[in-house]
Coordinates of C-alpha atoms in Angstrom, one line a residue:
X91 CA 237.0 64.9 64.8
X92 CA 233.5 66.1 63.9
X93 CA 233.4 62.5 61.6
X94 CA 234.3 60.7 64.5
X95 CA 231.6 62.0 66.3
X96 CA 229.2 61.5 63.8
X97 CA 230.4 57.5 62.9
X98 CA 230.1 56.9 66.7
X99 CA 226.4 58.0 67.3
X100 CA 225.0 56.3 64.2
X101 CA 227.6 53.2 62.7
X102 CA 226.2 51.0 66.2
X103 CA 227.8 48.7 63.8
X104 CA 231.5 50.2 64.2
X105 CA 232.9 49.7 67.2
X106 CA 236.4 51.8 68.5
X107 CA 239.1 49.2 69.2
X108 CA 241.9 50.6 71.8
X109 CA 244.4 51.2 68.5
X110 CA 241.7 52.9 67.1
X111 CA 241.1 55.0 70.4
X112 CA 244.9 55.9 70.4
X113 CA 244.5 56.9 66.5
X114 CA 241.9 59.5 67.4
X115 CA 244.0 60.6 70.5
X116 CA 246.9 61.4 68.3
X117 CA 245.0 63.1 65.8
X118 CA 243.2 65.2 68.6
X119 CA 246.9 66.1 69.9
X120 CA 248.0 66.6 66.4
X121 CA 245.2 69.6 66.2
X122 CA 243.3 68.1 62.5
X123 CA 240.4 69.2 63.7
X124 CA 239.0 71.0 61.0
X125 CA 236.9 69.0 59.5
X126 CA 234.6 70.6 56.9
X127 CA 231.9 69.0 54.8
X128 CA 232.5 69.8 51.1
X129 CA 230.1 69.2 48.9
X130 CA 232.6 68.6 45.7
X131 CA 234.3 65.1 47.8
X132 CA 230.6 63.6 48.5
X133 CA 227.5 63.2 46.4
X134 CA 224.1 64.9 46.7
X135 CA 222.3 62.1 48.7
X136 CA 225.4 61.2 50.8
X137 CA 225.6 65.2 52.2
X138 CA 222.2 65.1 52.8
X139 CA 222.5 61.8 54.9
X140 CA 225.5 63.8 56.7
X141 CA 223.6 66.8 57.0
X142 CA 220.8 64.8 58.7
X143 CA 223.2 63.2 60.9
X144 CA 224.9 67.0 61.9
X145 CA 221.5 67.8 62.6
X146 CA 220.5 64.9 64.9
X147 CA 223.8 66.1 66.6
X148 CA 222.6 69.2 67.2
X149 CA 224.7 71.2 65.0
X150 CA 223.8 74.7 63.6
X151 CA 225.8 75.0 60.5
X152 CA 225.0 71.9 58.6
X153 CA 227.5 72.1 55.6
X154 CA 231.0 73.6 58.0
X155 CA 229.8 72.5 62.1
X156 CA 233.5 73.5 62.9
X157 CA 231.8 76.9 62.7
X158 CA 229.7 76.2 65.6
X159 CA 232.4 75.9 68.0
X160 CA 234.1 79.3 67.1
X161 CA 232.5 81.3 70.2
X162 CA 235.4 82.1 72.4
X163 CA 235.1 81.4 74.9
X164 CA 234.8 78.0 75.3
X165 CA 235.9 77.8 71.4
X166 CA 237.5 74.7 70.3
X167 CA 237.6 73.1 74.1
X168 CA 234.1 72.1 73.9
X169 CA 234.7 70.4 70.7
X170 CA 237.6 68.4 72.8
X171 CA 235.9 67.7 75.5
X172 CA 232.9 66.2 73.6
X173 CA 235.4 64.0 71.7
X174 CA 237.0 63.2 74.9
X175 CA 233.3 62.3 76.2
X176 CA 232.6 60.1 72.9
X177 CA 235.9 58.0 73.1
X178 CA 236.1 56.9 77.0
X179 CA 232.4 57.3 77.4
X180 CA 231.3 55.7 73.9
X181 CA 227.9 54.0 76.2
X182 CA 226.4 57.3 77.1
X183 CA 227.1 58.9 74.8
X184 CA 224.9 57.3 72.0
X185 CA 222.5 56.9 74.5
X186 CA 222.4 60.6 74.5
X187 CA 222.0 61.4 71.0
X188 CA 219.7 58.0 70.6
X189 CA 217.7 59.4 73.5
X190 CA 217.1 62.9 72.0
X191 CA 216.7 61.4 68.7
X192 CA 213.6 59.8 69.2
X193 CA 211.7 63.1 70.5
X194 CA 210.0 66.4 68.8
X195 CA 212.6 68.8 67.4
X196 CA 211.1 71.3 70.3
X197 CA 211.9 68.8 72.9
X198 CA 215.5 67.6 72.1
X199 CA 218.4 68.5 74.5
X200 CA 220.7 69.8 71.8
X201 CA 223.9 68.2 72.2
X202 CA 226.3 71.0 71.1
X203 CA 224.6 73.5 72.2
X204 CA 224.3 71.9 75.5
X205 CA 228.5 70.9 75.0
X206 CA 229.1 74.6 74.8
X207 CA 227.4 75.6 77.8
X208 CA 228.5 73.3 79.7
X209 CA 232.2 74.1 79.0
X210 CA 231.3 77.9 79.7
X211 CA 229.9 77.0 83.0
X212 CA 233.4 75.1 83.9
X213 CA 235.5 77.7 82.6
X214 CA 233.8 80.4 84.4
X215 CA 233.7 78.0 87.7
X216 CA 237.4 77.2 87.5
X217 CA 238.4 80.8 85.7
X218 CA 239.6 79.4 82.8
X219 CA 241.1 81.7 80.3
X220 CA 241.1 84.6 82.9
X221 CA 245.1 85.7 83.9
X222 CA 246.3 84.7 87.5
X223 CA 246.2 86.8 90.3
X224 CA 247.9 86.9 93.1
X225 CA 245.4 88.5 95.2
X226 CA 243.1 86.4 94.6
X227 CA 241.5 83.8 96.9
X228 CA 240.9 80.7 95.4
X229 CA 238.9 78.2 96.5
X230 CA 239.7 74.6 97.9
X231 CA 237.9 72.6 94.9
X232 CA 240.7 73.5 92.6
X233 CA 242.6 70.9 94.5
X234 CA 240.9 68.3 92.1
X235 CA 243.0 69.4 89.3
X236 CA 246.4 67.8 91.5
X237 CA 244.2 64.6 92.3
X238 CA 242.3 63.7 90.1
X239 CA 243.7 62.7 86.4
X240 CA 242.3 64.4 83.4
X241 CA 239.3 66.2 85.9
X242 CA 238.2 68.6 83.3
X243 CA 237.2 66.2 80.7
X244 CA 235.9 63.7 83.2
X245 CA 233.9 66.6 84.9
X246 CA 232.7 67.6 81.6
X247 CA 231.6 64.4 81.0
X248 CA 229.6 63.9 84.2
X249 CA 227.6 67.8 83.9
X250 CA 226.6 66.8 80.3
X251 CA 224.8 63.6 81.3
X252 CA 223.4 66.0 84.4
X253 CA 222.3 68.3 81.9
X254 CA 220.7 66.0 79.9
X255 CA 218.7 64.3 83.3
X256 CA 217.9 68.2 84.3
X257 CA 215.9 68.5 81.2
X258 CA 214.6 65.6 81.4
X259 CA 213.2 66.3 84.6
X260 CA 212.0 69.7 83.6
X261 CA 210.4 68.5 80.9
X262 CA 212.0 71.2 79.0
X263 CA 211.9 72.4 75.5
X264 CA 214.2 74.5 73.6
X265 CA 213.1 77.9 74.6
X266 CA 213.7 76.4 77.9
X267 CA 217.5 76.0 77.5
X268 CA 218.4 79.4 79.6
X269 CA 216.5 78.0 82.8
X270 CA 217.9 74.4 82.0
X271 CA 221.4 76.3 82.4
X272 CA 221.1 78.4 85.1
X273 CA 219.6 75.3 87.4
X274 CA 222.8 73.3 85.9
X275 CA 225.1 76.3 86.8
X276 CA 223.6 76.2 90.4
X277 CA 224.0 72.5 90.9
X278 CA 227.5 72.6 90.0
X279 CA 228.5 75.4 92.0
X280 CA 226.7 73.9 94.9
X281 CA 228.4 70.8 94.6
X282 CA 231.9 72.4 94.2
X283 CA 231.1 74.5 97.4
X284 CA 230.0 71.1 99.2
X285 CA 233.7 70.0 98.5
X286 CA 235.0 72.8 99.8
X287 CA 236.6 73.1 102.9
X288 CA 236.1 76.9 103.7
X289 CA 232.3 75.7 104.5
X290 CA 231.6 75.2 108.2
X291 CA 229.2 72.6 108.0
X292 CA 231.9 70.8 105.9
X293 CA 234.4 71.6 108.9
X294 CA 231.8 69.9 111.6
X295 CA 230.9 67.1 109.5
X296 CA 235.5 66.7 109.3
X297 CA 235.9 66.9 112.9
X298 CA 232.6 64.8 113.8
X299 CA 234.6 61.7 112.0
X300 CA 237.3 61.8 113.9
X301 CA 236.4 60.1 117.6
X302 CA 239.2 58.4 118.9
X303 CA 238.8 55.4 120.5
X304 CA 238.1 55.4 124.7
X305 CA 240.6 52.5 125.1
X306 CA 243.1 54.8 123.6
X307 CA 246.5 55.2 126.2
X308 CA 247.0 58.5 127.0
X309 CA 250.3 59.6 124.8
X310 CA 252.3 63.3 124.8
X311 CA 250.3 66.0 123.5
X312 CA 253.0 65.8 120.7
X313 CA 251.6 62.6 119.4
X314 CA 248.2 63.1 119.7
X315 CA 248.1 66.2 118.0
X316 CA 249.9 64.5 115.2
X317 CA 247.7 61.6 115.1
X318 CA 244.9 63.6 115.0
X319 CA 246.4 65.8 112.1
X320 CA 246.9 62.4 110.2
X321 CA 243.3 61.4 110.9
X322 CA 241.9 64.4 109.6
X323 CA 243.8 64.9 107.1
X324 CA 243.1 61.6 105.4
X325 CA 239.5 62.5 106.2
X326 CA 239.4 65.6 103.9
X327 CA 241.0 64.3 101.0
X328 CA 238.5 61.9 100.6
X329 CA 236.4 65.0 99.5
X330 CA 238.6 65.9 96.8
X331 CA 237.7 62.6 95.0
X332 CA 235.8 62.2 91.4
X333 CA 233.4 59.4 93.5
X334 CA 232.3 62.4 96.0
X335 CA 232.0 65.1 93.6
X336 CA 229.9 62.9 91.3
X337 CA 228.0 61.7 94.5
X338 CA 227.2 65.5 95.6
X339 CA 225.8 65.8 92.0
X340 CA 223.6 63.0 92.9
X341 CA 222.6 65.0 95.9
X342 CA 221.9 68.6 94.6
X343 CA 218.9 67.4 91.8
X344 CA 216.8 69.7 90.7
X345 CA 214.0 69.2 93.5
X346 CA 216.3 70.2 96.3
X347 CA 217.3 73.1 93.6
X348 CA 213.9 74.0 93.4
X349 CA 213.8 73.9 97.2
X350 CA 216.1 76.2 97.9
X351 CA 215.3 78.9 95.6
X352 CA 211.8 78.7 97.0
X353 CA 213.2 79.2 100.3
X354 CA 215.6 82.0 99.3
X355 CA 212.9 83.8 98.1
X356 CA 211.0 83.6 101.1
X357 CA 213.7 84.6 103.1
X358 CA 213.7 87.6 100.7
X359 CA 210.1 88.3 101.3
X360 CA 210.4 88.0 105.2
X361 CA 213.0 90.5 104.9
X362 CA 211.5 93.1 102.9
X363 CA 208.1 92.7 105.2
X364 CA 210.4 93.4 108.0
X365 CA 211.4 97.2 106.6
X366 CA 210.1 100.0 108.8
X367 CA 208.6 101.8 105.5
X368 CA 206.4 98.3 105.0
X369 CA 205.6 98.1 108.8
X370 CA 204.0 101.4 108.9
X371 CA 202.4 100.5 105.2
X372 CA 200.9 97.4 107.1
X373 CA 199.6 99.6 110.0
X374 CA 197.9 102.1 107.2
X375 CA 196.3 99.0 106.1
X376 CA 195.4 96.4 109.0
X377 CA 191.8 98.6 109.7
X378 CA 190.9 98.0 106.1
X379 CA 191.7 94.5 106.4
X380 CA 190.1 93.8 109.3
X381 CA 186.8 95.2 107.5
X382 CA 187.1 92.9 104.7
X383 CA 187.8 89.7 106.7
X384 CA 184.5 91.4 109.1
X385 CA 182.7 91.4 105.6
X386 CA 183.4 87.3 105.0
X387 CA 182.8 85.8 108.4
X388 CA 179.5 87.8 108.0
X389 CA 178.5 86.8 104.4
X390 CA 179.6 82.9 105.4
X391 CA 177.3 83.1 108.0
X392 CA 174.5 84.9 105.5
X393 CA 174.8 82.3 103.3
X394 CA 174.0 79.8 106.1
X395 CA 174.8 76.3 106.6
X396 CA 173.1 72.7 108.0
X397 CA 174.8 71.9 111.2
X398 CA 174.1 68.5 113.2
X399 CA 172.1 70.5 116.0
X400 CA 171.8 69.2 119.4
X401 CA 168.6 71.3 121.6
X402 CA 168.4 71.1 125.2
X403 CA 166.0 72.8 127.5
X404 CA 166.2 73.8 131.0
X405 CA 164.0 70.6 133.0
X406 CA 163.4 68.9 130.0
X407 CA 165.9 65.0 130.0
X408 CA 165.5 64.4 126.3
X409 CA 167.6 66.2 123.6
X410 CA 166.9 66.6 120.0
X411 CA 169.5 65.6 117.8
X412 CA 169.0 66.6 114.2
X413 CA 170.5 68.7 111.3
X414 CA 169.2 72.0 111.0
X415 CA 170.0 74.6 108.7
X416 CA 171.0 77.6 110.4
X417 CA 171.2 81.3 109.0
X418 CA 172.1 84.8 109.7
X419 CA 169.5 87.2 109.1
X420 CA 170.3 90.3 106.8
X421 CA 169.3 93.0 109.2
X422 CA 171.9 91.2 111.1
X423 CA 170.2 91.4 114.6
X424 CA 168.5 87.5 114.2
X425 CA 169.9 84.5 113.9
X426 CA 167.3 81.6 112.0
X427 CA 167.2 78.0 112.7
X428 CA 165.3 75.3 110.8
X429 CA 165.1 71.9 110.2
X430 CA 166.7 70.9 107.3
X431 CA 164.3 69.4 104.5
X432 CA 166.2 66.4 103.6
X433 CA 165.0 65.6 107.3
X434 CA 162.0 66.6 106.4
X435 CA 161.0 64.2 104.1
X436 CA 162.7 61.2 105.6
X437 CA 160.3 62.0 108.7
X438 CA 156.7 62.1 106.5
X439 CA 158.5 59.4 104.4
X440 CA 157.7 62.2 100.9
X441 CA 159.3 62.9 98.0
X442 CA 157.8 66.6 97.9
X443 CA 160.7 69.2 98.1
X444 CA 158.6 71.9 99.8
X445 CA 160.0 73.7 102.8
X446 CA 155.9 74.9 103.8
X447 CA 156.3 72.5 106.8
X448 CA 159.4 73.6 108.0
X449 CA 159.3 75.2 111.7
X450 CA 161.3 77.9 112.1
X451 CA 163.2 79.4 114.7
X452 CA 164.2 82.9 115.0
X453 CA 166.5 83.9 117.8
X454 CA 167.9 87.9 119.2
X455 CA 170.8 88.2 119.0
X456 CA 169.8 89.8 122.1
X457 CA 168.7 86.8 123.4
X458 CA 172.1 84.9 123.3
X459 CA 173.8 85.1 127.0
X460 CA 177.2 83.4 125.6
X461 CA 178.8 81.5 122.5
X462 CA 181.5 78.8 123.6
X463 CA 183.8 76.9 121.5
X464 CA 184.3 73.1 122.3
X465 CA 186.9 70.6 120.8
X466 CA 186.8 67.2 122.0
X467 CA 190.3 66.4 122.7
X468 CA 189.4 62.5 123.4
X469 CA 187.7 62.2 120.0
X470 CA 191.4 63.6 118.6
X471 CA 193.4 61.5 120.4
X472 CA 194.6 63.7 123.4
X473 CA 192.9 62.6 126.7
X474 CA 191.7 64.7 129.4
X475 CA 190.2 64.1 132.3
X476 CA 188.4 67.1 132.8
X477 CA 184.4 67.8 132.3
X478 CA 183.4 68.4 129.3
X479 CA 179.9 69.9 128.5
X480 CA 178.1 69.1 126.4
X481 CA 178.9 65.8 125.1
X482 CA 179.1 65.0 121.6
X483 CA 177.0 62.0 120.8
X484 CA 179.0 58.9 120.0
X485 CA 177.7 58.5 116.9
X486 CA 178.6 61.6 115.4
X487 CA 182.2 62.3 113.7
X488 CA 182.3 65.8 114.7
X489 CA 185.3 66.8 117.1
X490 CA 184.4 70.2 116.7
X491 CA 181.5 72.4 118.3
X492 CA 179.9 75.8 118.3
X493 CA 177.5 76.0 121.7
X494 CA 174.9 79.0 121.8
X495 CA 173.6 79.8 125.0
X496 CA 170.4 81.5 125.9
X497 CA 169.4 83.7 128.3
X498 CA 166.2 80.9 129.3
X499 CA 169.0 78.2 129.5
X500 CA 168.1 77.0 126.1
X501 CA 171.5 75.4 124.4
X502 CA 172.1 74.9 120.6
X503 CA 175.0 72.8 119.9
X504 CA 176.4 72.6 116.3
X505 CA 178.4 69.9 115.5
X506 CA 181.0 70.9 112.7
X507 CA 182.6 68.9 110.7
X508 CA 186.1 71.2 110.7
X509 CA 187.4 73.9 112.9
X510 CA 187.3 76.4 109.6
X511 CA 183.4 75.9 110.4
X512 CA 184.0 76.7 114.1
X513 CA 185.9 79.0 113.5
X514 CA 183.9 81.1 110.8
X515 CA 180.7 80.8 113.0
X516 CA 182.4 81.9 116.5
X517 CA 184.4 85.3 115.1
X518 CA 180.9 86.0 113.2
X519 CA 179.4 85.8 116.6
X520 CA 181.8 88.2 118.1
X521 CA 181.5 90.3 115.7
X522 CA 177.9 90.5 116.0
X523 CA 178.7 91.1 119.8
X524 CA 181.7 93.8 119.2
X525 CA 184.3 91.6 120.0
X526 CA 187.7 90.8 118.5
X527 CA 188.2 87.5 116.3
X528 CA 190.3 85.9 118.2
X529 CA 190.8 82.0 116.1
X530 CA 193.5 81.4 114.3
X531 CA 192.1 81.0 110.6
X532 CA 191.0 85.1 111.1
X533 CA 194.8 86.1 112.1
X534 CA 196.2 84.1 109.3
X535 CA 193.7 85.4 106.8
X536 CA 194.3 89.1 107.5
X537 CA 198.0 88.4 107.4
X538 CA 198.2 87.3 104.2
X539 CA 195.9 90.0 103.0
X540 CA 197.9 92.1 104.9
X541 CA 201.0 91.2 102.9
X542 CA 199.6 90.7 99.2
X543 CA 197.9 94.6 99.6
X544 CA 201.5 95.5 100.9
X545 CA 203.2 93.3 97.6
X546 CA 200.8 95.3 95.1
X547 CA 201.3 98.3 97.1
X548 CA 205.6 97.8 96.4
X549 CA 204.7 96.7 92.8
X550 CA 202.9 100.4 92.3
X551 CA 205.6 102.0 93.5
X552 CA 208.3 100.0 91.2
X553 CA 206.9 99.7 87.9
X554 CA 205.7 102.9 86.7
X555 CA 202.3 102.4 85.1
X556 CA 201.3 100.4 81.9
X557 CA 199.9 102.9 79.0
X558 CA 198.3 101.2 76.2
X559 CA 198.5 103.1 73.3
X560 CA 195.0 103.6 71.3
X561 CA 195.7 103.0 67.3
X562 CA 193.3 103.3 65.1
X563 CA 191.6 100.4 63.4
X564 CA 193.5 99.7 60.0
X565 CA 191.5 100.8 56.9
X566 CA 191.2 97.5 55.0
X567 CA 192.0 96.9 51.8
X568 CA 189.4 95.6 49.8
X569 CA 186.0 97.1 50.5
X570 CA 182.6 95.8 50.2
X571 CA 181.3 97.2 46.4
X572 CA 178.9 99.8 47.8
X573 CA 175.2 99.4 46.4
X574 CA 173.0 102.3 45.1
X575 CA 170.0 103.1 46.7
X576 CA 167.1 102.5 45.3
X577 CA 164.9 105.6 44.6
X578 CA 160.7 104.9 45.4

């Protein structure tokens, strides 16, 4: 059987003819399937040729690959199943080994190794080799043993060529092969459960299919209920079909896999955030986080930045509309204004980078009657027909605005260019003026601090703590020839 295998990846040339299919069927049934490579039938260079061959096939024992296959379980099912996959399946399954052939040792999906897997995963799926009990609830997939002919082998068949695209798709490489399986494991369990029809969304999706028609005479309840029985009873065996099961295969690829563990472990997250213990963690916590998220908004606005500035006085009709660079003071009671030097030079039409003819504006913060927050909603897309002042200038893209309001009536209107910037500028304002930070980028910021100090906090309490044991530097063992000193 292992020759067979081996003459049907690599003699392209030999092709099975249906007598010959129903020669290695009988000798399948027969059980000669130990078929050992001696070395005293064969000469040097034609064992190494077949070893080379085993290799390419994945096996691990190059001169018996029988042994390979003497786990139990699966044991010698794998070995028939494989054969089963290389006689009805002959297409895909040199493309497999051809496929694999052509890549890095690392980066081959062994083919064996892969068989035997996949036959564990079945097994264990469809308790294979476990005794019957009575008590036991099984499940409605195992229907497809009674519909389907020969489902084992053709399942077998369809899960190898899925675990061959799954690690092709990971991009895996052998010392992936445990992940490769246990996302394999998952899509075929989550297939079989998609057939089954203990799931209710299975149930709604049976019962949505069956709409009789409004024309429909109104018969005894007898007949209807029996129609109805009929309808949906022809409706769920189409579940328990090869075409479905290969088609829900289709469906559960290794994205929507990916998917779904993602959101399990979110789910898993949320729900240990939820615990009274973490609540009162996160109340311990939420002054200290507040502090640090106090500390950014005050260092963003320390480090300054140039805002598109728009100046209006009290009497005066003209505005100035330029970008200025505006700053936070470190004794954090002054906010500083100036004109931003690229603006500079374009003005006095100079190349000189010096800021010596800048003007300068300091402001109080005691100064400052009110800071307001403006988005224009028409600029987004949303109209309203209410005022709006001030007006952003058509020609600027900013739909966002920070407006700074002085006790004289003086306005200062920065434009920014996202409403991080507005928000970062406005809770550094009320901060400055004892006030709570009230936009949405500060509540989701401390949140997620909130719950990574909370995470590290758990981790602390779960793994006891890492000691990294001090040896002592290895004495080496040649040393340098040691030089007399020279007596002066």
């Amino acid at each position: 059987m292992i020759a067979e295998l081996r003459r049907s990846a690599f003699d392209t040339d030999l092709l099975l003819s249906d007598q010959s299919c129903q020669d290695l069927t009988t000798r399948l049934s027969s059980g000669n399937i130990n078929e050992s490579m001696t070395t005293s039938t064969f000469n040097p260079r034609r064992v190494e040729a077949l070893q080379r061959d085993y290799e390419r096939l994945g096996f691990q024992d190059l001169r018996e690959p029988i042994k390979d296959f003497e786990l139990i379980p699966p044991g010698i099912l794998s070995l028939q199943s494989l054969f089963y996959f290389c006689i009805h399946q002959k297409n895909d399954f040199i493309r497999f080994v051809l496929e694999n052939s052509c890549k890095t040792f690392q980066q081959q999906c062994p083919l064996v190794k892969s068989t035997i897997e996949i036959t564990r995963i079945l097994c264990r799926l469809f308790n294979i080799g476990i005794e019957p009990n009575r008590h036991q609830i099984h499940k409605d997939y195992f229907l497809l043993f009674y519909t389907i002919t020969s489902f084992f082998e053709q399942a077998f068949a369809r899960c190898l060529l899925l675990f061959n695209k799954t690690w092709k798709e990971m991009r895996a490489c052998d010392v992936d092969f445990e992940v490769v399986s246990s996302v394999v494991y998952q899509q075929i369990s989550q297939s079989l459960d998609d057939i089954c029809l203990m799931n209710p969304s299975v149930n709604k999706t049976i019962i949505a299919s069956y709409s009789p028609s409004k024309n429909q005479t109104i018969a005894s309840p007898t007949t209807t209920k029996s129609t109805m029985n009929t309808s949906l009873t022809s409706v769920a065996l189409q579940r328990f079909t090869f075409d479905y099961f290969s088609e829900r295969l289709n469906a559960n690829n290794y994205k929507d896999i990916c998917r779904r563990r993602d959101e399990q472990e979110l789910k898993r997250e949320e729900s240990i955030m939820r615990l009274p213990i973490v609540e009162t963690l996160k109340e311990r916590l939420r002054s200290h986080v507040q502090s640090l998220t106090r500390q950014a908004r005050l260092k963003t606005m320390k480090k300054g930045q140039i805002f598109f500035t728009i100046e209006s006085r009290s009497g005066a009709k003209k505005t100035k509309n330029r970008a200025m660079y505006w700053q936070l003071l470190d004794n954090e009671k002054h906010v500083q204004c100036s004109e931003s030097p690229t603006t500079v030079m374009k003005e006095n039409n100079t190349r000189d980078g010096s800021t010596t003819s800048l003007t300068r504006t300091t402001i109080p913060l005691e100064n400052i009657k009110d800071v307001q927050c403006y988005i224009d909603q028409s600029r987004s897309g949303n109209l309203n027909n209410q005022e709006r002042l001030p007006k952003i200038p058509r020609h600027s893209n900013a739909n966002m605005s920070v407006t700074i309001v002085l006790q004289n009536d003086t306005t200062y209107t920065l434009l920014c260019e996202n409403d991080y910037d507005m928000s970062c500028w406005s809770d550094g304002f009320n901060i400055l003026f004892h006030k709570e930070m009230d936009s949405f980028y500060a509540r989701e910021e401390m949140e997620l601090l909130l719950n990574l100090l909370c995470q590290l906090q758990i981790l602390e309490l779960d793994n006891p703590s890492i000691i990294l044991s001090q040896h002592s530097l290895p004495v080496p063992i040649r040393l340098p020839p040691t030089r007399p000193v020279s007596s002066t």
